[in-house]
Short mmCIF file of C-alpha atoms in Angstrom, two decimals:
data_model
loop_
_atom_site.label_atom_id
_atom_site.label_comp_id
_atom_site.label_asym_id
_atom_site.label_seq_id
_atom_site.Cartn_x
_atom_site.Cartn_y
_atom_site.Cartn_z
CA MET D 4 -12.76 16.87 -0.66
CA ALA D 5 -13.51 15.55 2.83
CA VAL D 6 -14.16 11.82 3.19
CA PRO D 7 -17.11 10.85 5.43
CA ALA D 8 -16.21 9.09 8.69
CA THR D 9 -18.12 6.02 7.50
CA ASP D 10 -16.04 5.78 4.33
CA PRO D 11 -13.60 2.82 4.65
CA TYR D 12 -11.25 4.21 2.02
CA PRO D 13 -8.64 6.80 2.90
CA PRO D 14 -8.12 10.15 1.24
CA VAL D 15 -4.85 10.25 -0.67
CA GLY D 16 -4.10 13.91 -0.13
CA ARG D 17 -4.22 16.86 -2.45
CA THR D 18 -2.17 16.34 -5.59
CA LEU D 19 -1.32 18.51 -8.55
CA VAL D 20 -2.58 16.93 -11.76
CA LEU D 21 -1.18 18.23 -15.04
CA PRO D 22 -3.38 18.01 -18.17
CA GLY D 23 -3.31 14.51 -19.64
CA VAL D 24 -2.39 12.83 -16.33
CA TYR D 25 -4.78 10.49 -14.53
CA ALA D 26 -6.39 12.20 -11.55
CA PRO D 27 -6.90 10.27 -8.27
CA GLN D 28 -10.29 8.55 -8.27
CA HIS D 29 -12.14 5.62 -6.66
CA ASP D 30 -9.55 3.10 -7.81
CA THR D 31 -6.76 5.21 -6.31
CA ARG D 32 -8.40 5.15 -2.91
CA LEU D 33 -9.13 1.41 -3.10
CA LEU D 34 -5.44 0.77 -3.67
CA ALA D 35 -4.43 3.13 -0.87
CA ALA D 36 -6.82 1.32 1.48
CA ALA D 37 -5.22 -2.01 0.54
CA LEU D 38 -1.77 -0.65 1.44
CA ARG D 39 -3.02 0.38 4.86
CA ARG D 40 -4.92 -2.87 5.37
CA HIS D 41 -1.83 -4.98 4.70
CA GLY D 42 0.41 -2.98 6.99
CA VAL D 43 2.65 -1.48 4.32
CA GLY D 44 5.03 0.98 5.92
CA GLN D 45 8.36 1.18 7.70
CA GLY D 46 10.99 -1.22 6.35
CA HIS D 47 9.17 -1.94 3.09
CA GLU D 48 10.54 -1.14 -0.35
CA LEU D 49 7.66 -0.47 -2.72
CA LEU D 50 7.35 -0.12 -6.49
CA ASP D 51 4.38 1.78 -7.96
CA ILE D 52 3.88 0.86 -11.63
CA GLY D 53 2.02 3.49 -13.68
CA THR D 54 2.15 6.06 -10.93
CA GLY D 55 0.28 8.84 -12.79
CA SER D 56 0.03 11.78 -10.41
CA GLY D 57 1.98 9.82 -7.79
CA ALA D 58 -0.95 9.79 -5.35
CA VAL D 59 -0.63 6.12 -4.31
CA ALA D 60 3.17 6.35 -4.17
CA LEU D 61 2.95 9.39 -1.91
CA TYR D 62 0.42 7.64 0.33
CA ALA D 63 2.80 4.68 0.67
CA ALA D 64 5.64 7.09 1.49
CA ALA D 65 3.45 8.71 4.14
CA LEU D 66 2.99 5.24 5.67
CA GLY D 67 6.76 4.98 5.91
CA ALA D 68 7.66 2.85 2.87
CA ARG D 69 10.67 3.57 0.66
CA VAL D 70 9.00 4.17 -2.69
CA THR D 71 10.04 4.04 -6.32
CA ALA D 72 7.34 5.30 -8.70
CA VAL D 73 7.53 4.64 -12.44
CA ASP D 74 5.52 5.62 -15.49
CA ILE D 75 6.09 5.63 -19.25
CA ALA D 76 4.48 9.04 -19.72
CA ARG D 77 6.83 12.01 -19.37
CA ARG D 78 4.05 14.24 -18.10
CA ALA D 79 3.12 11.72 -15.40
CA VAL D 80 6.74 11.49 -14.27
CA LEU D 81 6.93 15.29 -14.07
CA THR D 82 3.64 15.42 -12.14
CA ALA D 83 4.75 12.81 -9.62
CA ARG D 84 8.05 14.61 -9.08
CA LEU D 85 6.27 17.93 -8.55
CA ASN D 86 3.88 16.35 -6.05
CA ALA D 87 6.81 14.81 -4.17
CA LEU D 88 8.37 18.27 -3.91
CA LEU D 89 5.11 19.92 -2.88
CA THR D 90 4.38 17.35 -0.17
CA GLY D 91 7.96 16.90 1.00
CA ARG D 92 7.64 13.13 0.69
CA PRO D 93 10.77 11.15 -0.23
CA LEU D 94 9.99 9.60 -3.60
CA THR D 95 12.15 8.22 -6.38
CA VAL D 96 10.43 8.75 -9.73
CA ARG D 97 11.66 7.19 -12.97
CA ARG D 98 10.43 7.01 -16.54
CA CYS D 99 10.53 3.33 -17.41
CA ASP D 100 8.41 0.22 -17.96
CA PRO D 101 9.48 -2.60 -15.62
CA THR D 102 7.01 -4.97 -17.31
CA ALA D 103 8.72 -4.72 -20.71
CA PRO D 104 10.49 -7.88 -21.92
CA GLY D 105 14.06 -7.86 -20.67
CA ALA D 106 13.49 -4.87 -18.37
CA ARG D 107 15.60 -4.97 -15.23
CA LEU D 108 15.42 -2.83 -12.10
CA PRO D 109 18.32 -2.57 -9.63
CA THR D 110 16.43 -4.42 -6.89
CA ARG D 111 13.37 -6.49 -6.13
CA TYR D 112 10.60 -5.14 -3.93
CA ASP D 113 8.64 -6.08 -0.85
CA VAL D 114 5.49 -4.60 -2.38
CA VAL D 115 4.47 -3.90 -5.97
CA VAL D 116 1.34 -1.81 -6.51
CA SER D 117 -0.35 -0.75 -9.71
CA ASN D 118 -3.42 1.07 -10.95
CA PRO D 119 -2.82 0.35 -14.64
CA PRO D 120 -4.87 1.31 -17.69
CA TYR D 121 -7.70 -1.25 -17.79
CA VAL D 122 -10.66 0.15 -19.74
CA PRO D 123 -11.71 -1.95 -22.78
CA ALA D 124 -11.60 0.20 -25.90
CA PRO D 125 -12.71 -0.18 -29.54
CA ALA D 126 -9.11 0.30 -30.67
CA ALA D 127 -7.12 -2.94 -30.65
CA HIS D 128 -3.98 -1.29 -29.27
CA PRO D 129 -3.57 1.28 -26.48
CA PRO D 130 -2.91 4.87 -27.56
CA ARG D 131 0.73 6.00 -27.62
CA SER D 132 -0.06 9.53 -26.45
CA GLY D 133 -2.83 11.71 -25.09
CA ALA D 134 -4.95 11.52 -21.96
CA ALA D 135 -6.58 8.20 -22.97
CA ARG D 136 -3.20 6.52 -22.57
CA ALA D 137 -3.93 6.52 -18.83
CA TRP D 138 -7.05 4.35 -19.12
CA ASP D 139 -7.52 2.74 -22.56
CA ALA D 140 -5.98 -0.74 -22.64
CA GLY D 141 -6.96 -2.36 -25.92
CA TRP D 142 -9.90 -4.45 -27.05
CA ASP D 143 -10.20 -6.42 -23.80
CA GLY D 144 -8.66 -3.89 -21.39
CA ARG D 145 -5.77 -6.22 -20.59
CA ALA D 146 -2.83 -4.78 -22.55
CA VAL D 147 -1.04 -3.68 -19.36
CA VAL D 148 -2.69 -5.94 -16.77
CA ASP D 149 -1.38 -9.07 -18.51
CA ARG D 150 2.16 -7.71 -18.54
CA ILE D 151 2.04 -6.96 -14.83
CA CYS D 152 0.82 -10.50 -14.14
CA ALA D 153 3.76 -11.91 -16.10
CA ALA D 154 6.36 -9.57 -14.59
CA ALA D 155 5.29 -9.75 -10.93
CA PRO D 156 7.42 -12.79 -9.95
CA ARG D 157 10.67 -11.17 -11.08
CA LEU D 158 9.81 -7.81 -9.50
CA LEU D 159 8.96 -9.20 -6.06
CA ARG D 160 11.13 -10.55 -3.30
CA PRO D 161 10.39 -14.14 -2.16
CA THR D 162 7.94 -12.93 0.48
CA GLY D 163 6.67 -9.98 -1.57
CA LEU D 164 3.13 -8.75 -2.14
CA LEU D 165 1.41 -7.57 -5.32
CA LEU D 166 -1.63 -5.28 -5.06
CA MET D 167 -3.32 -4.27 -8.31
CA VAL D 168 -6.65 -2.59 -8.97
CA HIS D 169 -8.68 -2.89 -12.16
CA SER D 170 -12.23 -3.09 -13.48
CA ALA D 171 -14.08 -6.40 -13.47
CA LEU D 172 -14.90 -5.57 -17.09
CA CYS D 173 -11.43 -6.70 -18.12
CA GLY D 174 -11.78 -10.08 -16.42
CA THR D 175 -11.12 -10.77 -12.76
CA ASP D 176 -10.84 -14.54 -13.22
CA ARG D 177 -8.43 -14.03 -16.11
CA THR D 178 -6.12 -12.02 -13.84
CA LEU D 179 -6.22 -14.66 -11.10
CA ASP D 180 -5.50 -17.41 -13.64
CA LEU D 181 -2.56 -15.57 -15.23
CA LEU D 182 -1.01 -14.85 -11.86
CA HIS D 183 -1.34 -18.53 -10.95
CA ARG D 184 0.37 -19.49 -14.21
CA SER D 185 3.14 -17.02 -13.40
CA GLY D 186 3.86 -18.79 -10.11
CA MET D 187 1.74 -16.65 -7.81
CA ARG D 188 -1.15 -17.33 -5.44
CA ALA D 189 -3.84 -14.72 -5.93
CA ALA D 190 -7.26 -13.67 -4.66
CA VAL D 191 -9.65 -10.75 -4.77
CA ASP D 192 -8.79 -8.52 -1.82
CA ASP D 193 -11.51 -5.89 -2.13
CA ARG D 194 -14.41 -4.86 -4.36
CA ALA D 195 -16.38 -1.68 -4.91
CA ALA D 196 -19.28 -0.79 -7.19
CA ILE D 197 -19.06 2.76 -8.53
CA PRO D 198 -21.13 4.85 -10.95
CA PHE D 199 -20.02 4.83 -14.56
CA GLY D 200 -17.63 7.65 -15.33
CA PRO D 201 -17.59 9.68 -18.55
CA VAL D 202 -15.39 7.21 -20.45
CA LEU D 203 -17.42 4.09 -19.71
CA GLY D 204 -20.65 6.06 -19.98
CA SER D 205 -19.79 6.95 -23.56
CA ARG D 206 -19.09 3.28 -24.38
CA LEU D 207 -22.10 1.58 -22.83
CA PRO D 208 -23.67 0.47 -26.15
CA TRP D 209 -20.32 -0.95 -27.34
CA LEU D 210 -19.66 -2.72 -24.02
CA ARG D 211 -23.17 -4.24 -24.03
CA ALA D 212 -22.86 -5.32 -27.65
CA ARG D 213 -19.65 -7.17 -26.73
CA GLY D 214 -21.32 -8.86 -23.77
CA LEU D 215 -19.02 -7.18 -21.25
CA LEU D 216 -21.92 -5.40 -19.57
CA SER D 217 -25.50 -6.51 -19.01
CA GLU D 218 -28.33 -4.33 -20.27
CA GLY D 219 -29.49 -3.31 -16.80
CA ALA D 220 -26.10 -2.70 -15.24
CA GLU D 221 -25.78 0.76 -13.74
CA ARG D 222 -22.41 0.51 -12.00
CA GLU D 223 -18.87 -0.63 -12.64
CA GLU D 224 -17.21 -3.10 -10.30
CA LEU D 225 -13.62 -2.41 -9.29
CA VAL D 226 -11.49 -5.15 -7.77
CA VAL D 227 -8.21 -5.13 -5.87
CA ILE D 228 -6.14 -8.22 -6.63
CA ARG D 229 -3.70 -9.51 -4.01
CA ALA D 230 -0.96 -11.99 -4.95
CA VAL D 231 2.13 -13.54 -3.35
CA PRO D 232 4.81 -15.87 -4.74
CA GLU D 233 3.69 -19.50 -4.71
CA ASP D 234 6.58 -20.65 -2.53
CA SER D 235 6.46 -17.73 -0.09
CA GLY D 236 4.48 -19.61 2.53
CA LEU D 237 2.13 -16.63 2.79
CA HIS D 238 -1.64 -16.92 2.53
CA VAL D 239 -3.94 -14.93 0.24
#
């Protein structure tokens, strides 16, 4: 689909999306715009956590970054690999969870990006399979976001950059606070208000009953969080 000239967010290219894999949406383009805004490209090693279709990883590769894309879902890994082949972009795709306790990757990265599952759900724990695994993130929507906040310092190089997108419904201030406690300096880098999608639309009464959404709210706010190591000397 063509993006209007007045749209500040870039298209992320056509990608194959297998059933059960998260398709590129508003949050994908917000994250891609953040990569471009912060000059990610040649000379940067980048890690994409929860790559899904690989759309953001492929966009980073198109900018010139050396990209490793990871996901815990086999179908997502297959999709990202297929899209790398179809686009001819150099992409390393692995099935792993670098946020798991004790997880170790062979290197640290200049940039870590993530569009993790972040939708609050009635179930206390995220699903272990199925399409909802790509968006449902427990009672407060933070099952994966919190792990990324904790893992970011050991995944990044001393002057590295974390860019993560999620819904304000799961707590923007909570993310900033956790990153600070992890030894990072963090701020909101971008915001966008979007119409409710099918998942949130089906949960409006539950979200309002929990106080996560006001009665008159008609849109969801997405935020891009930017963070750097506390001792990096970089500003946020």
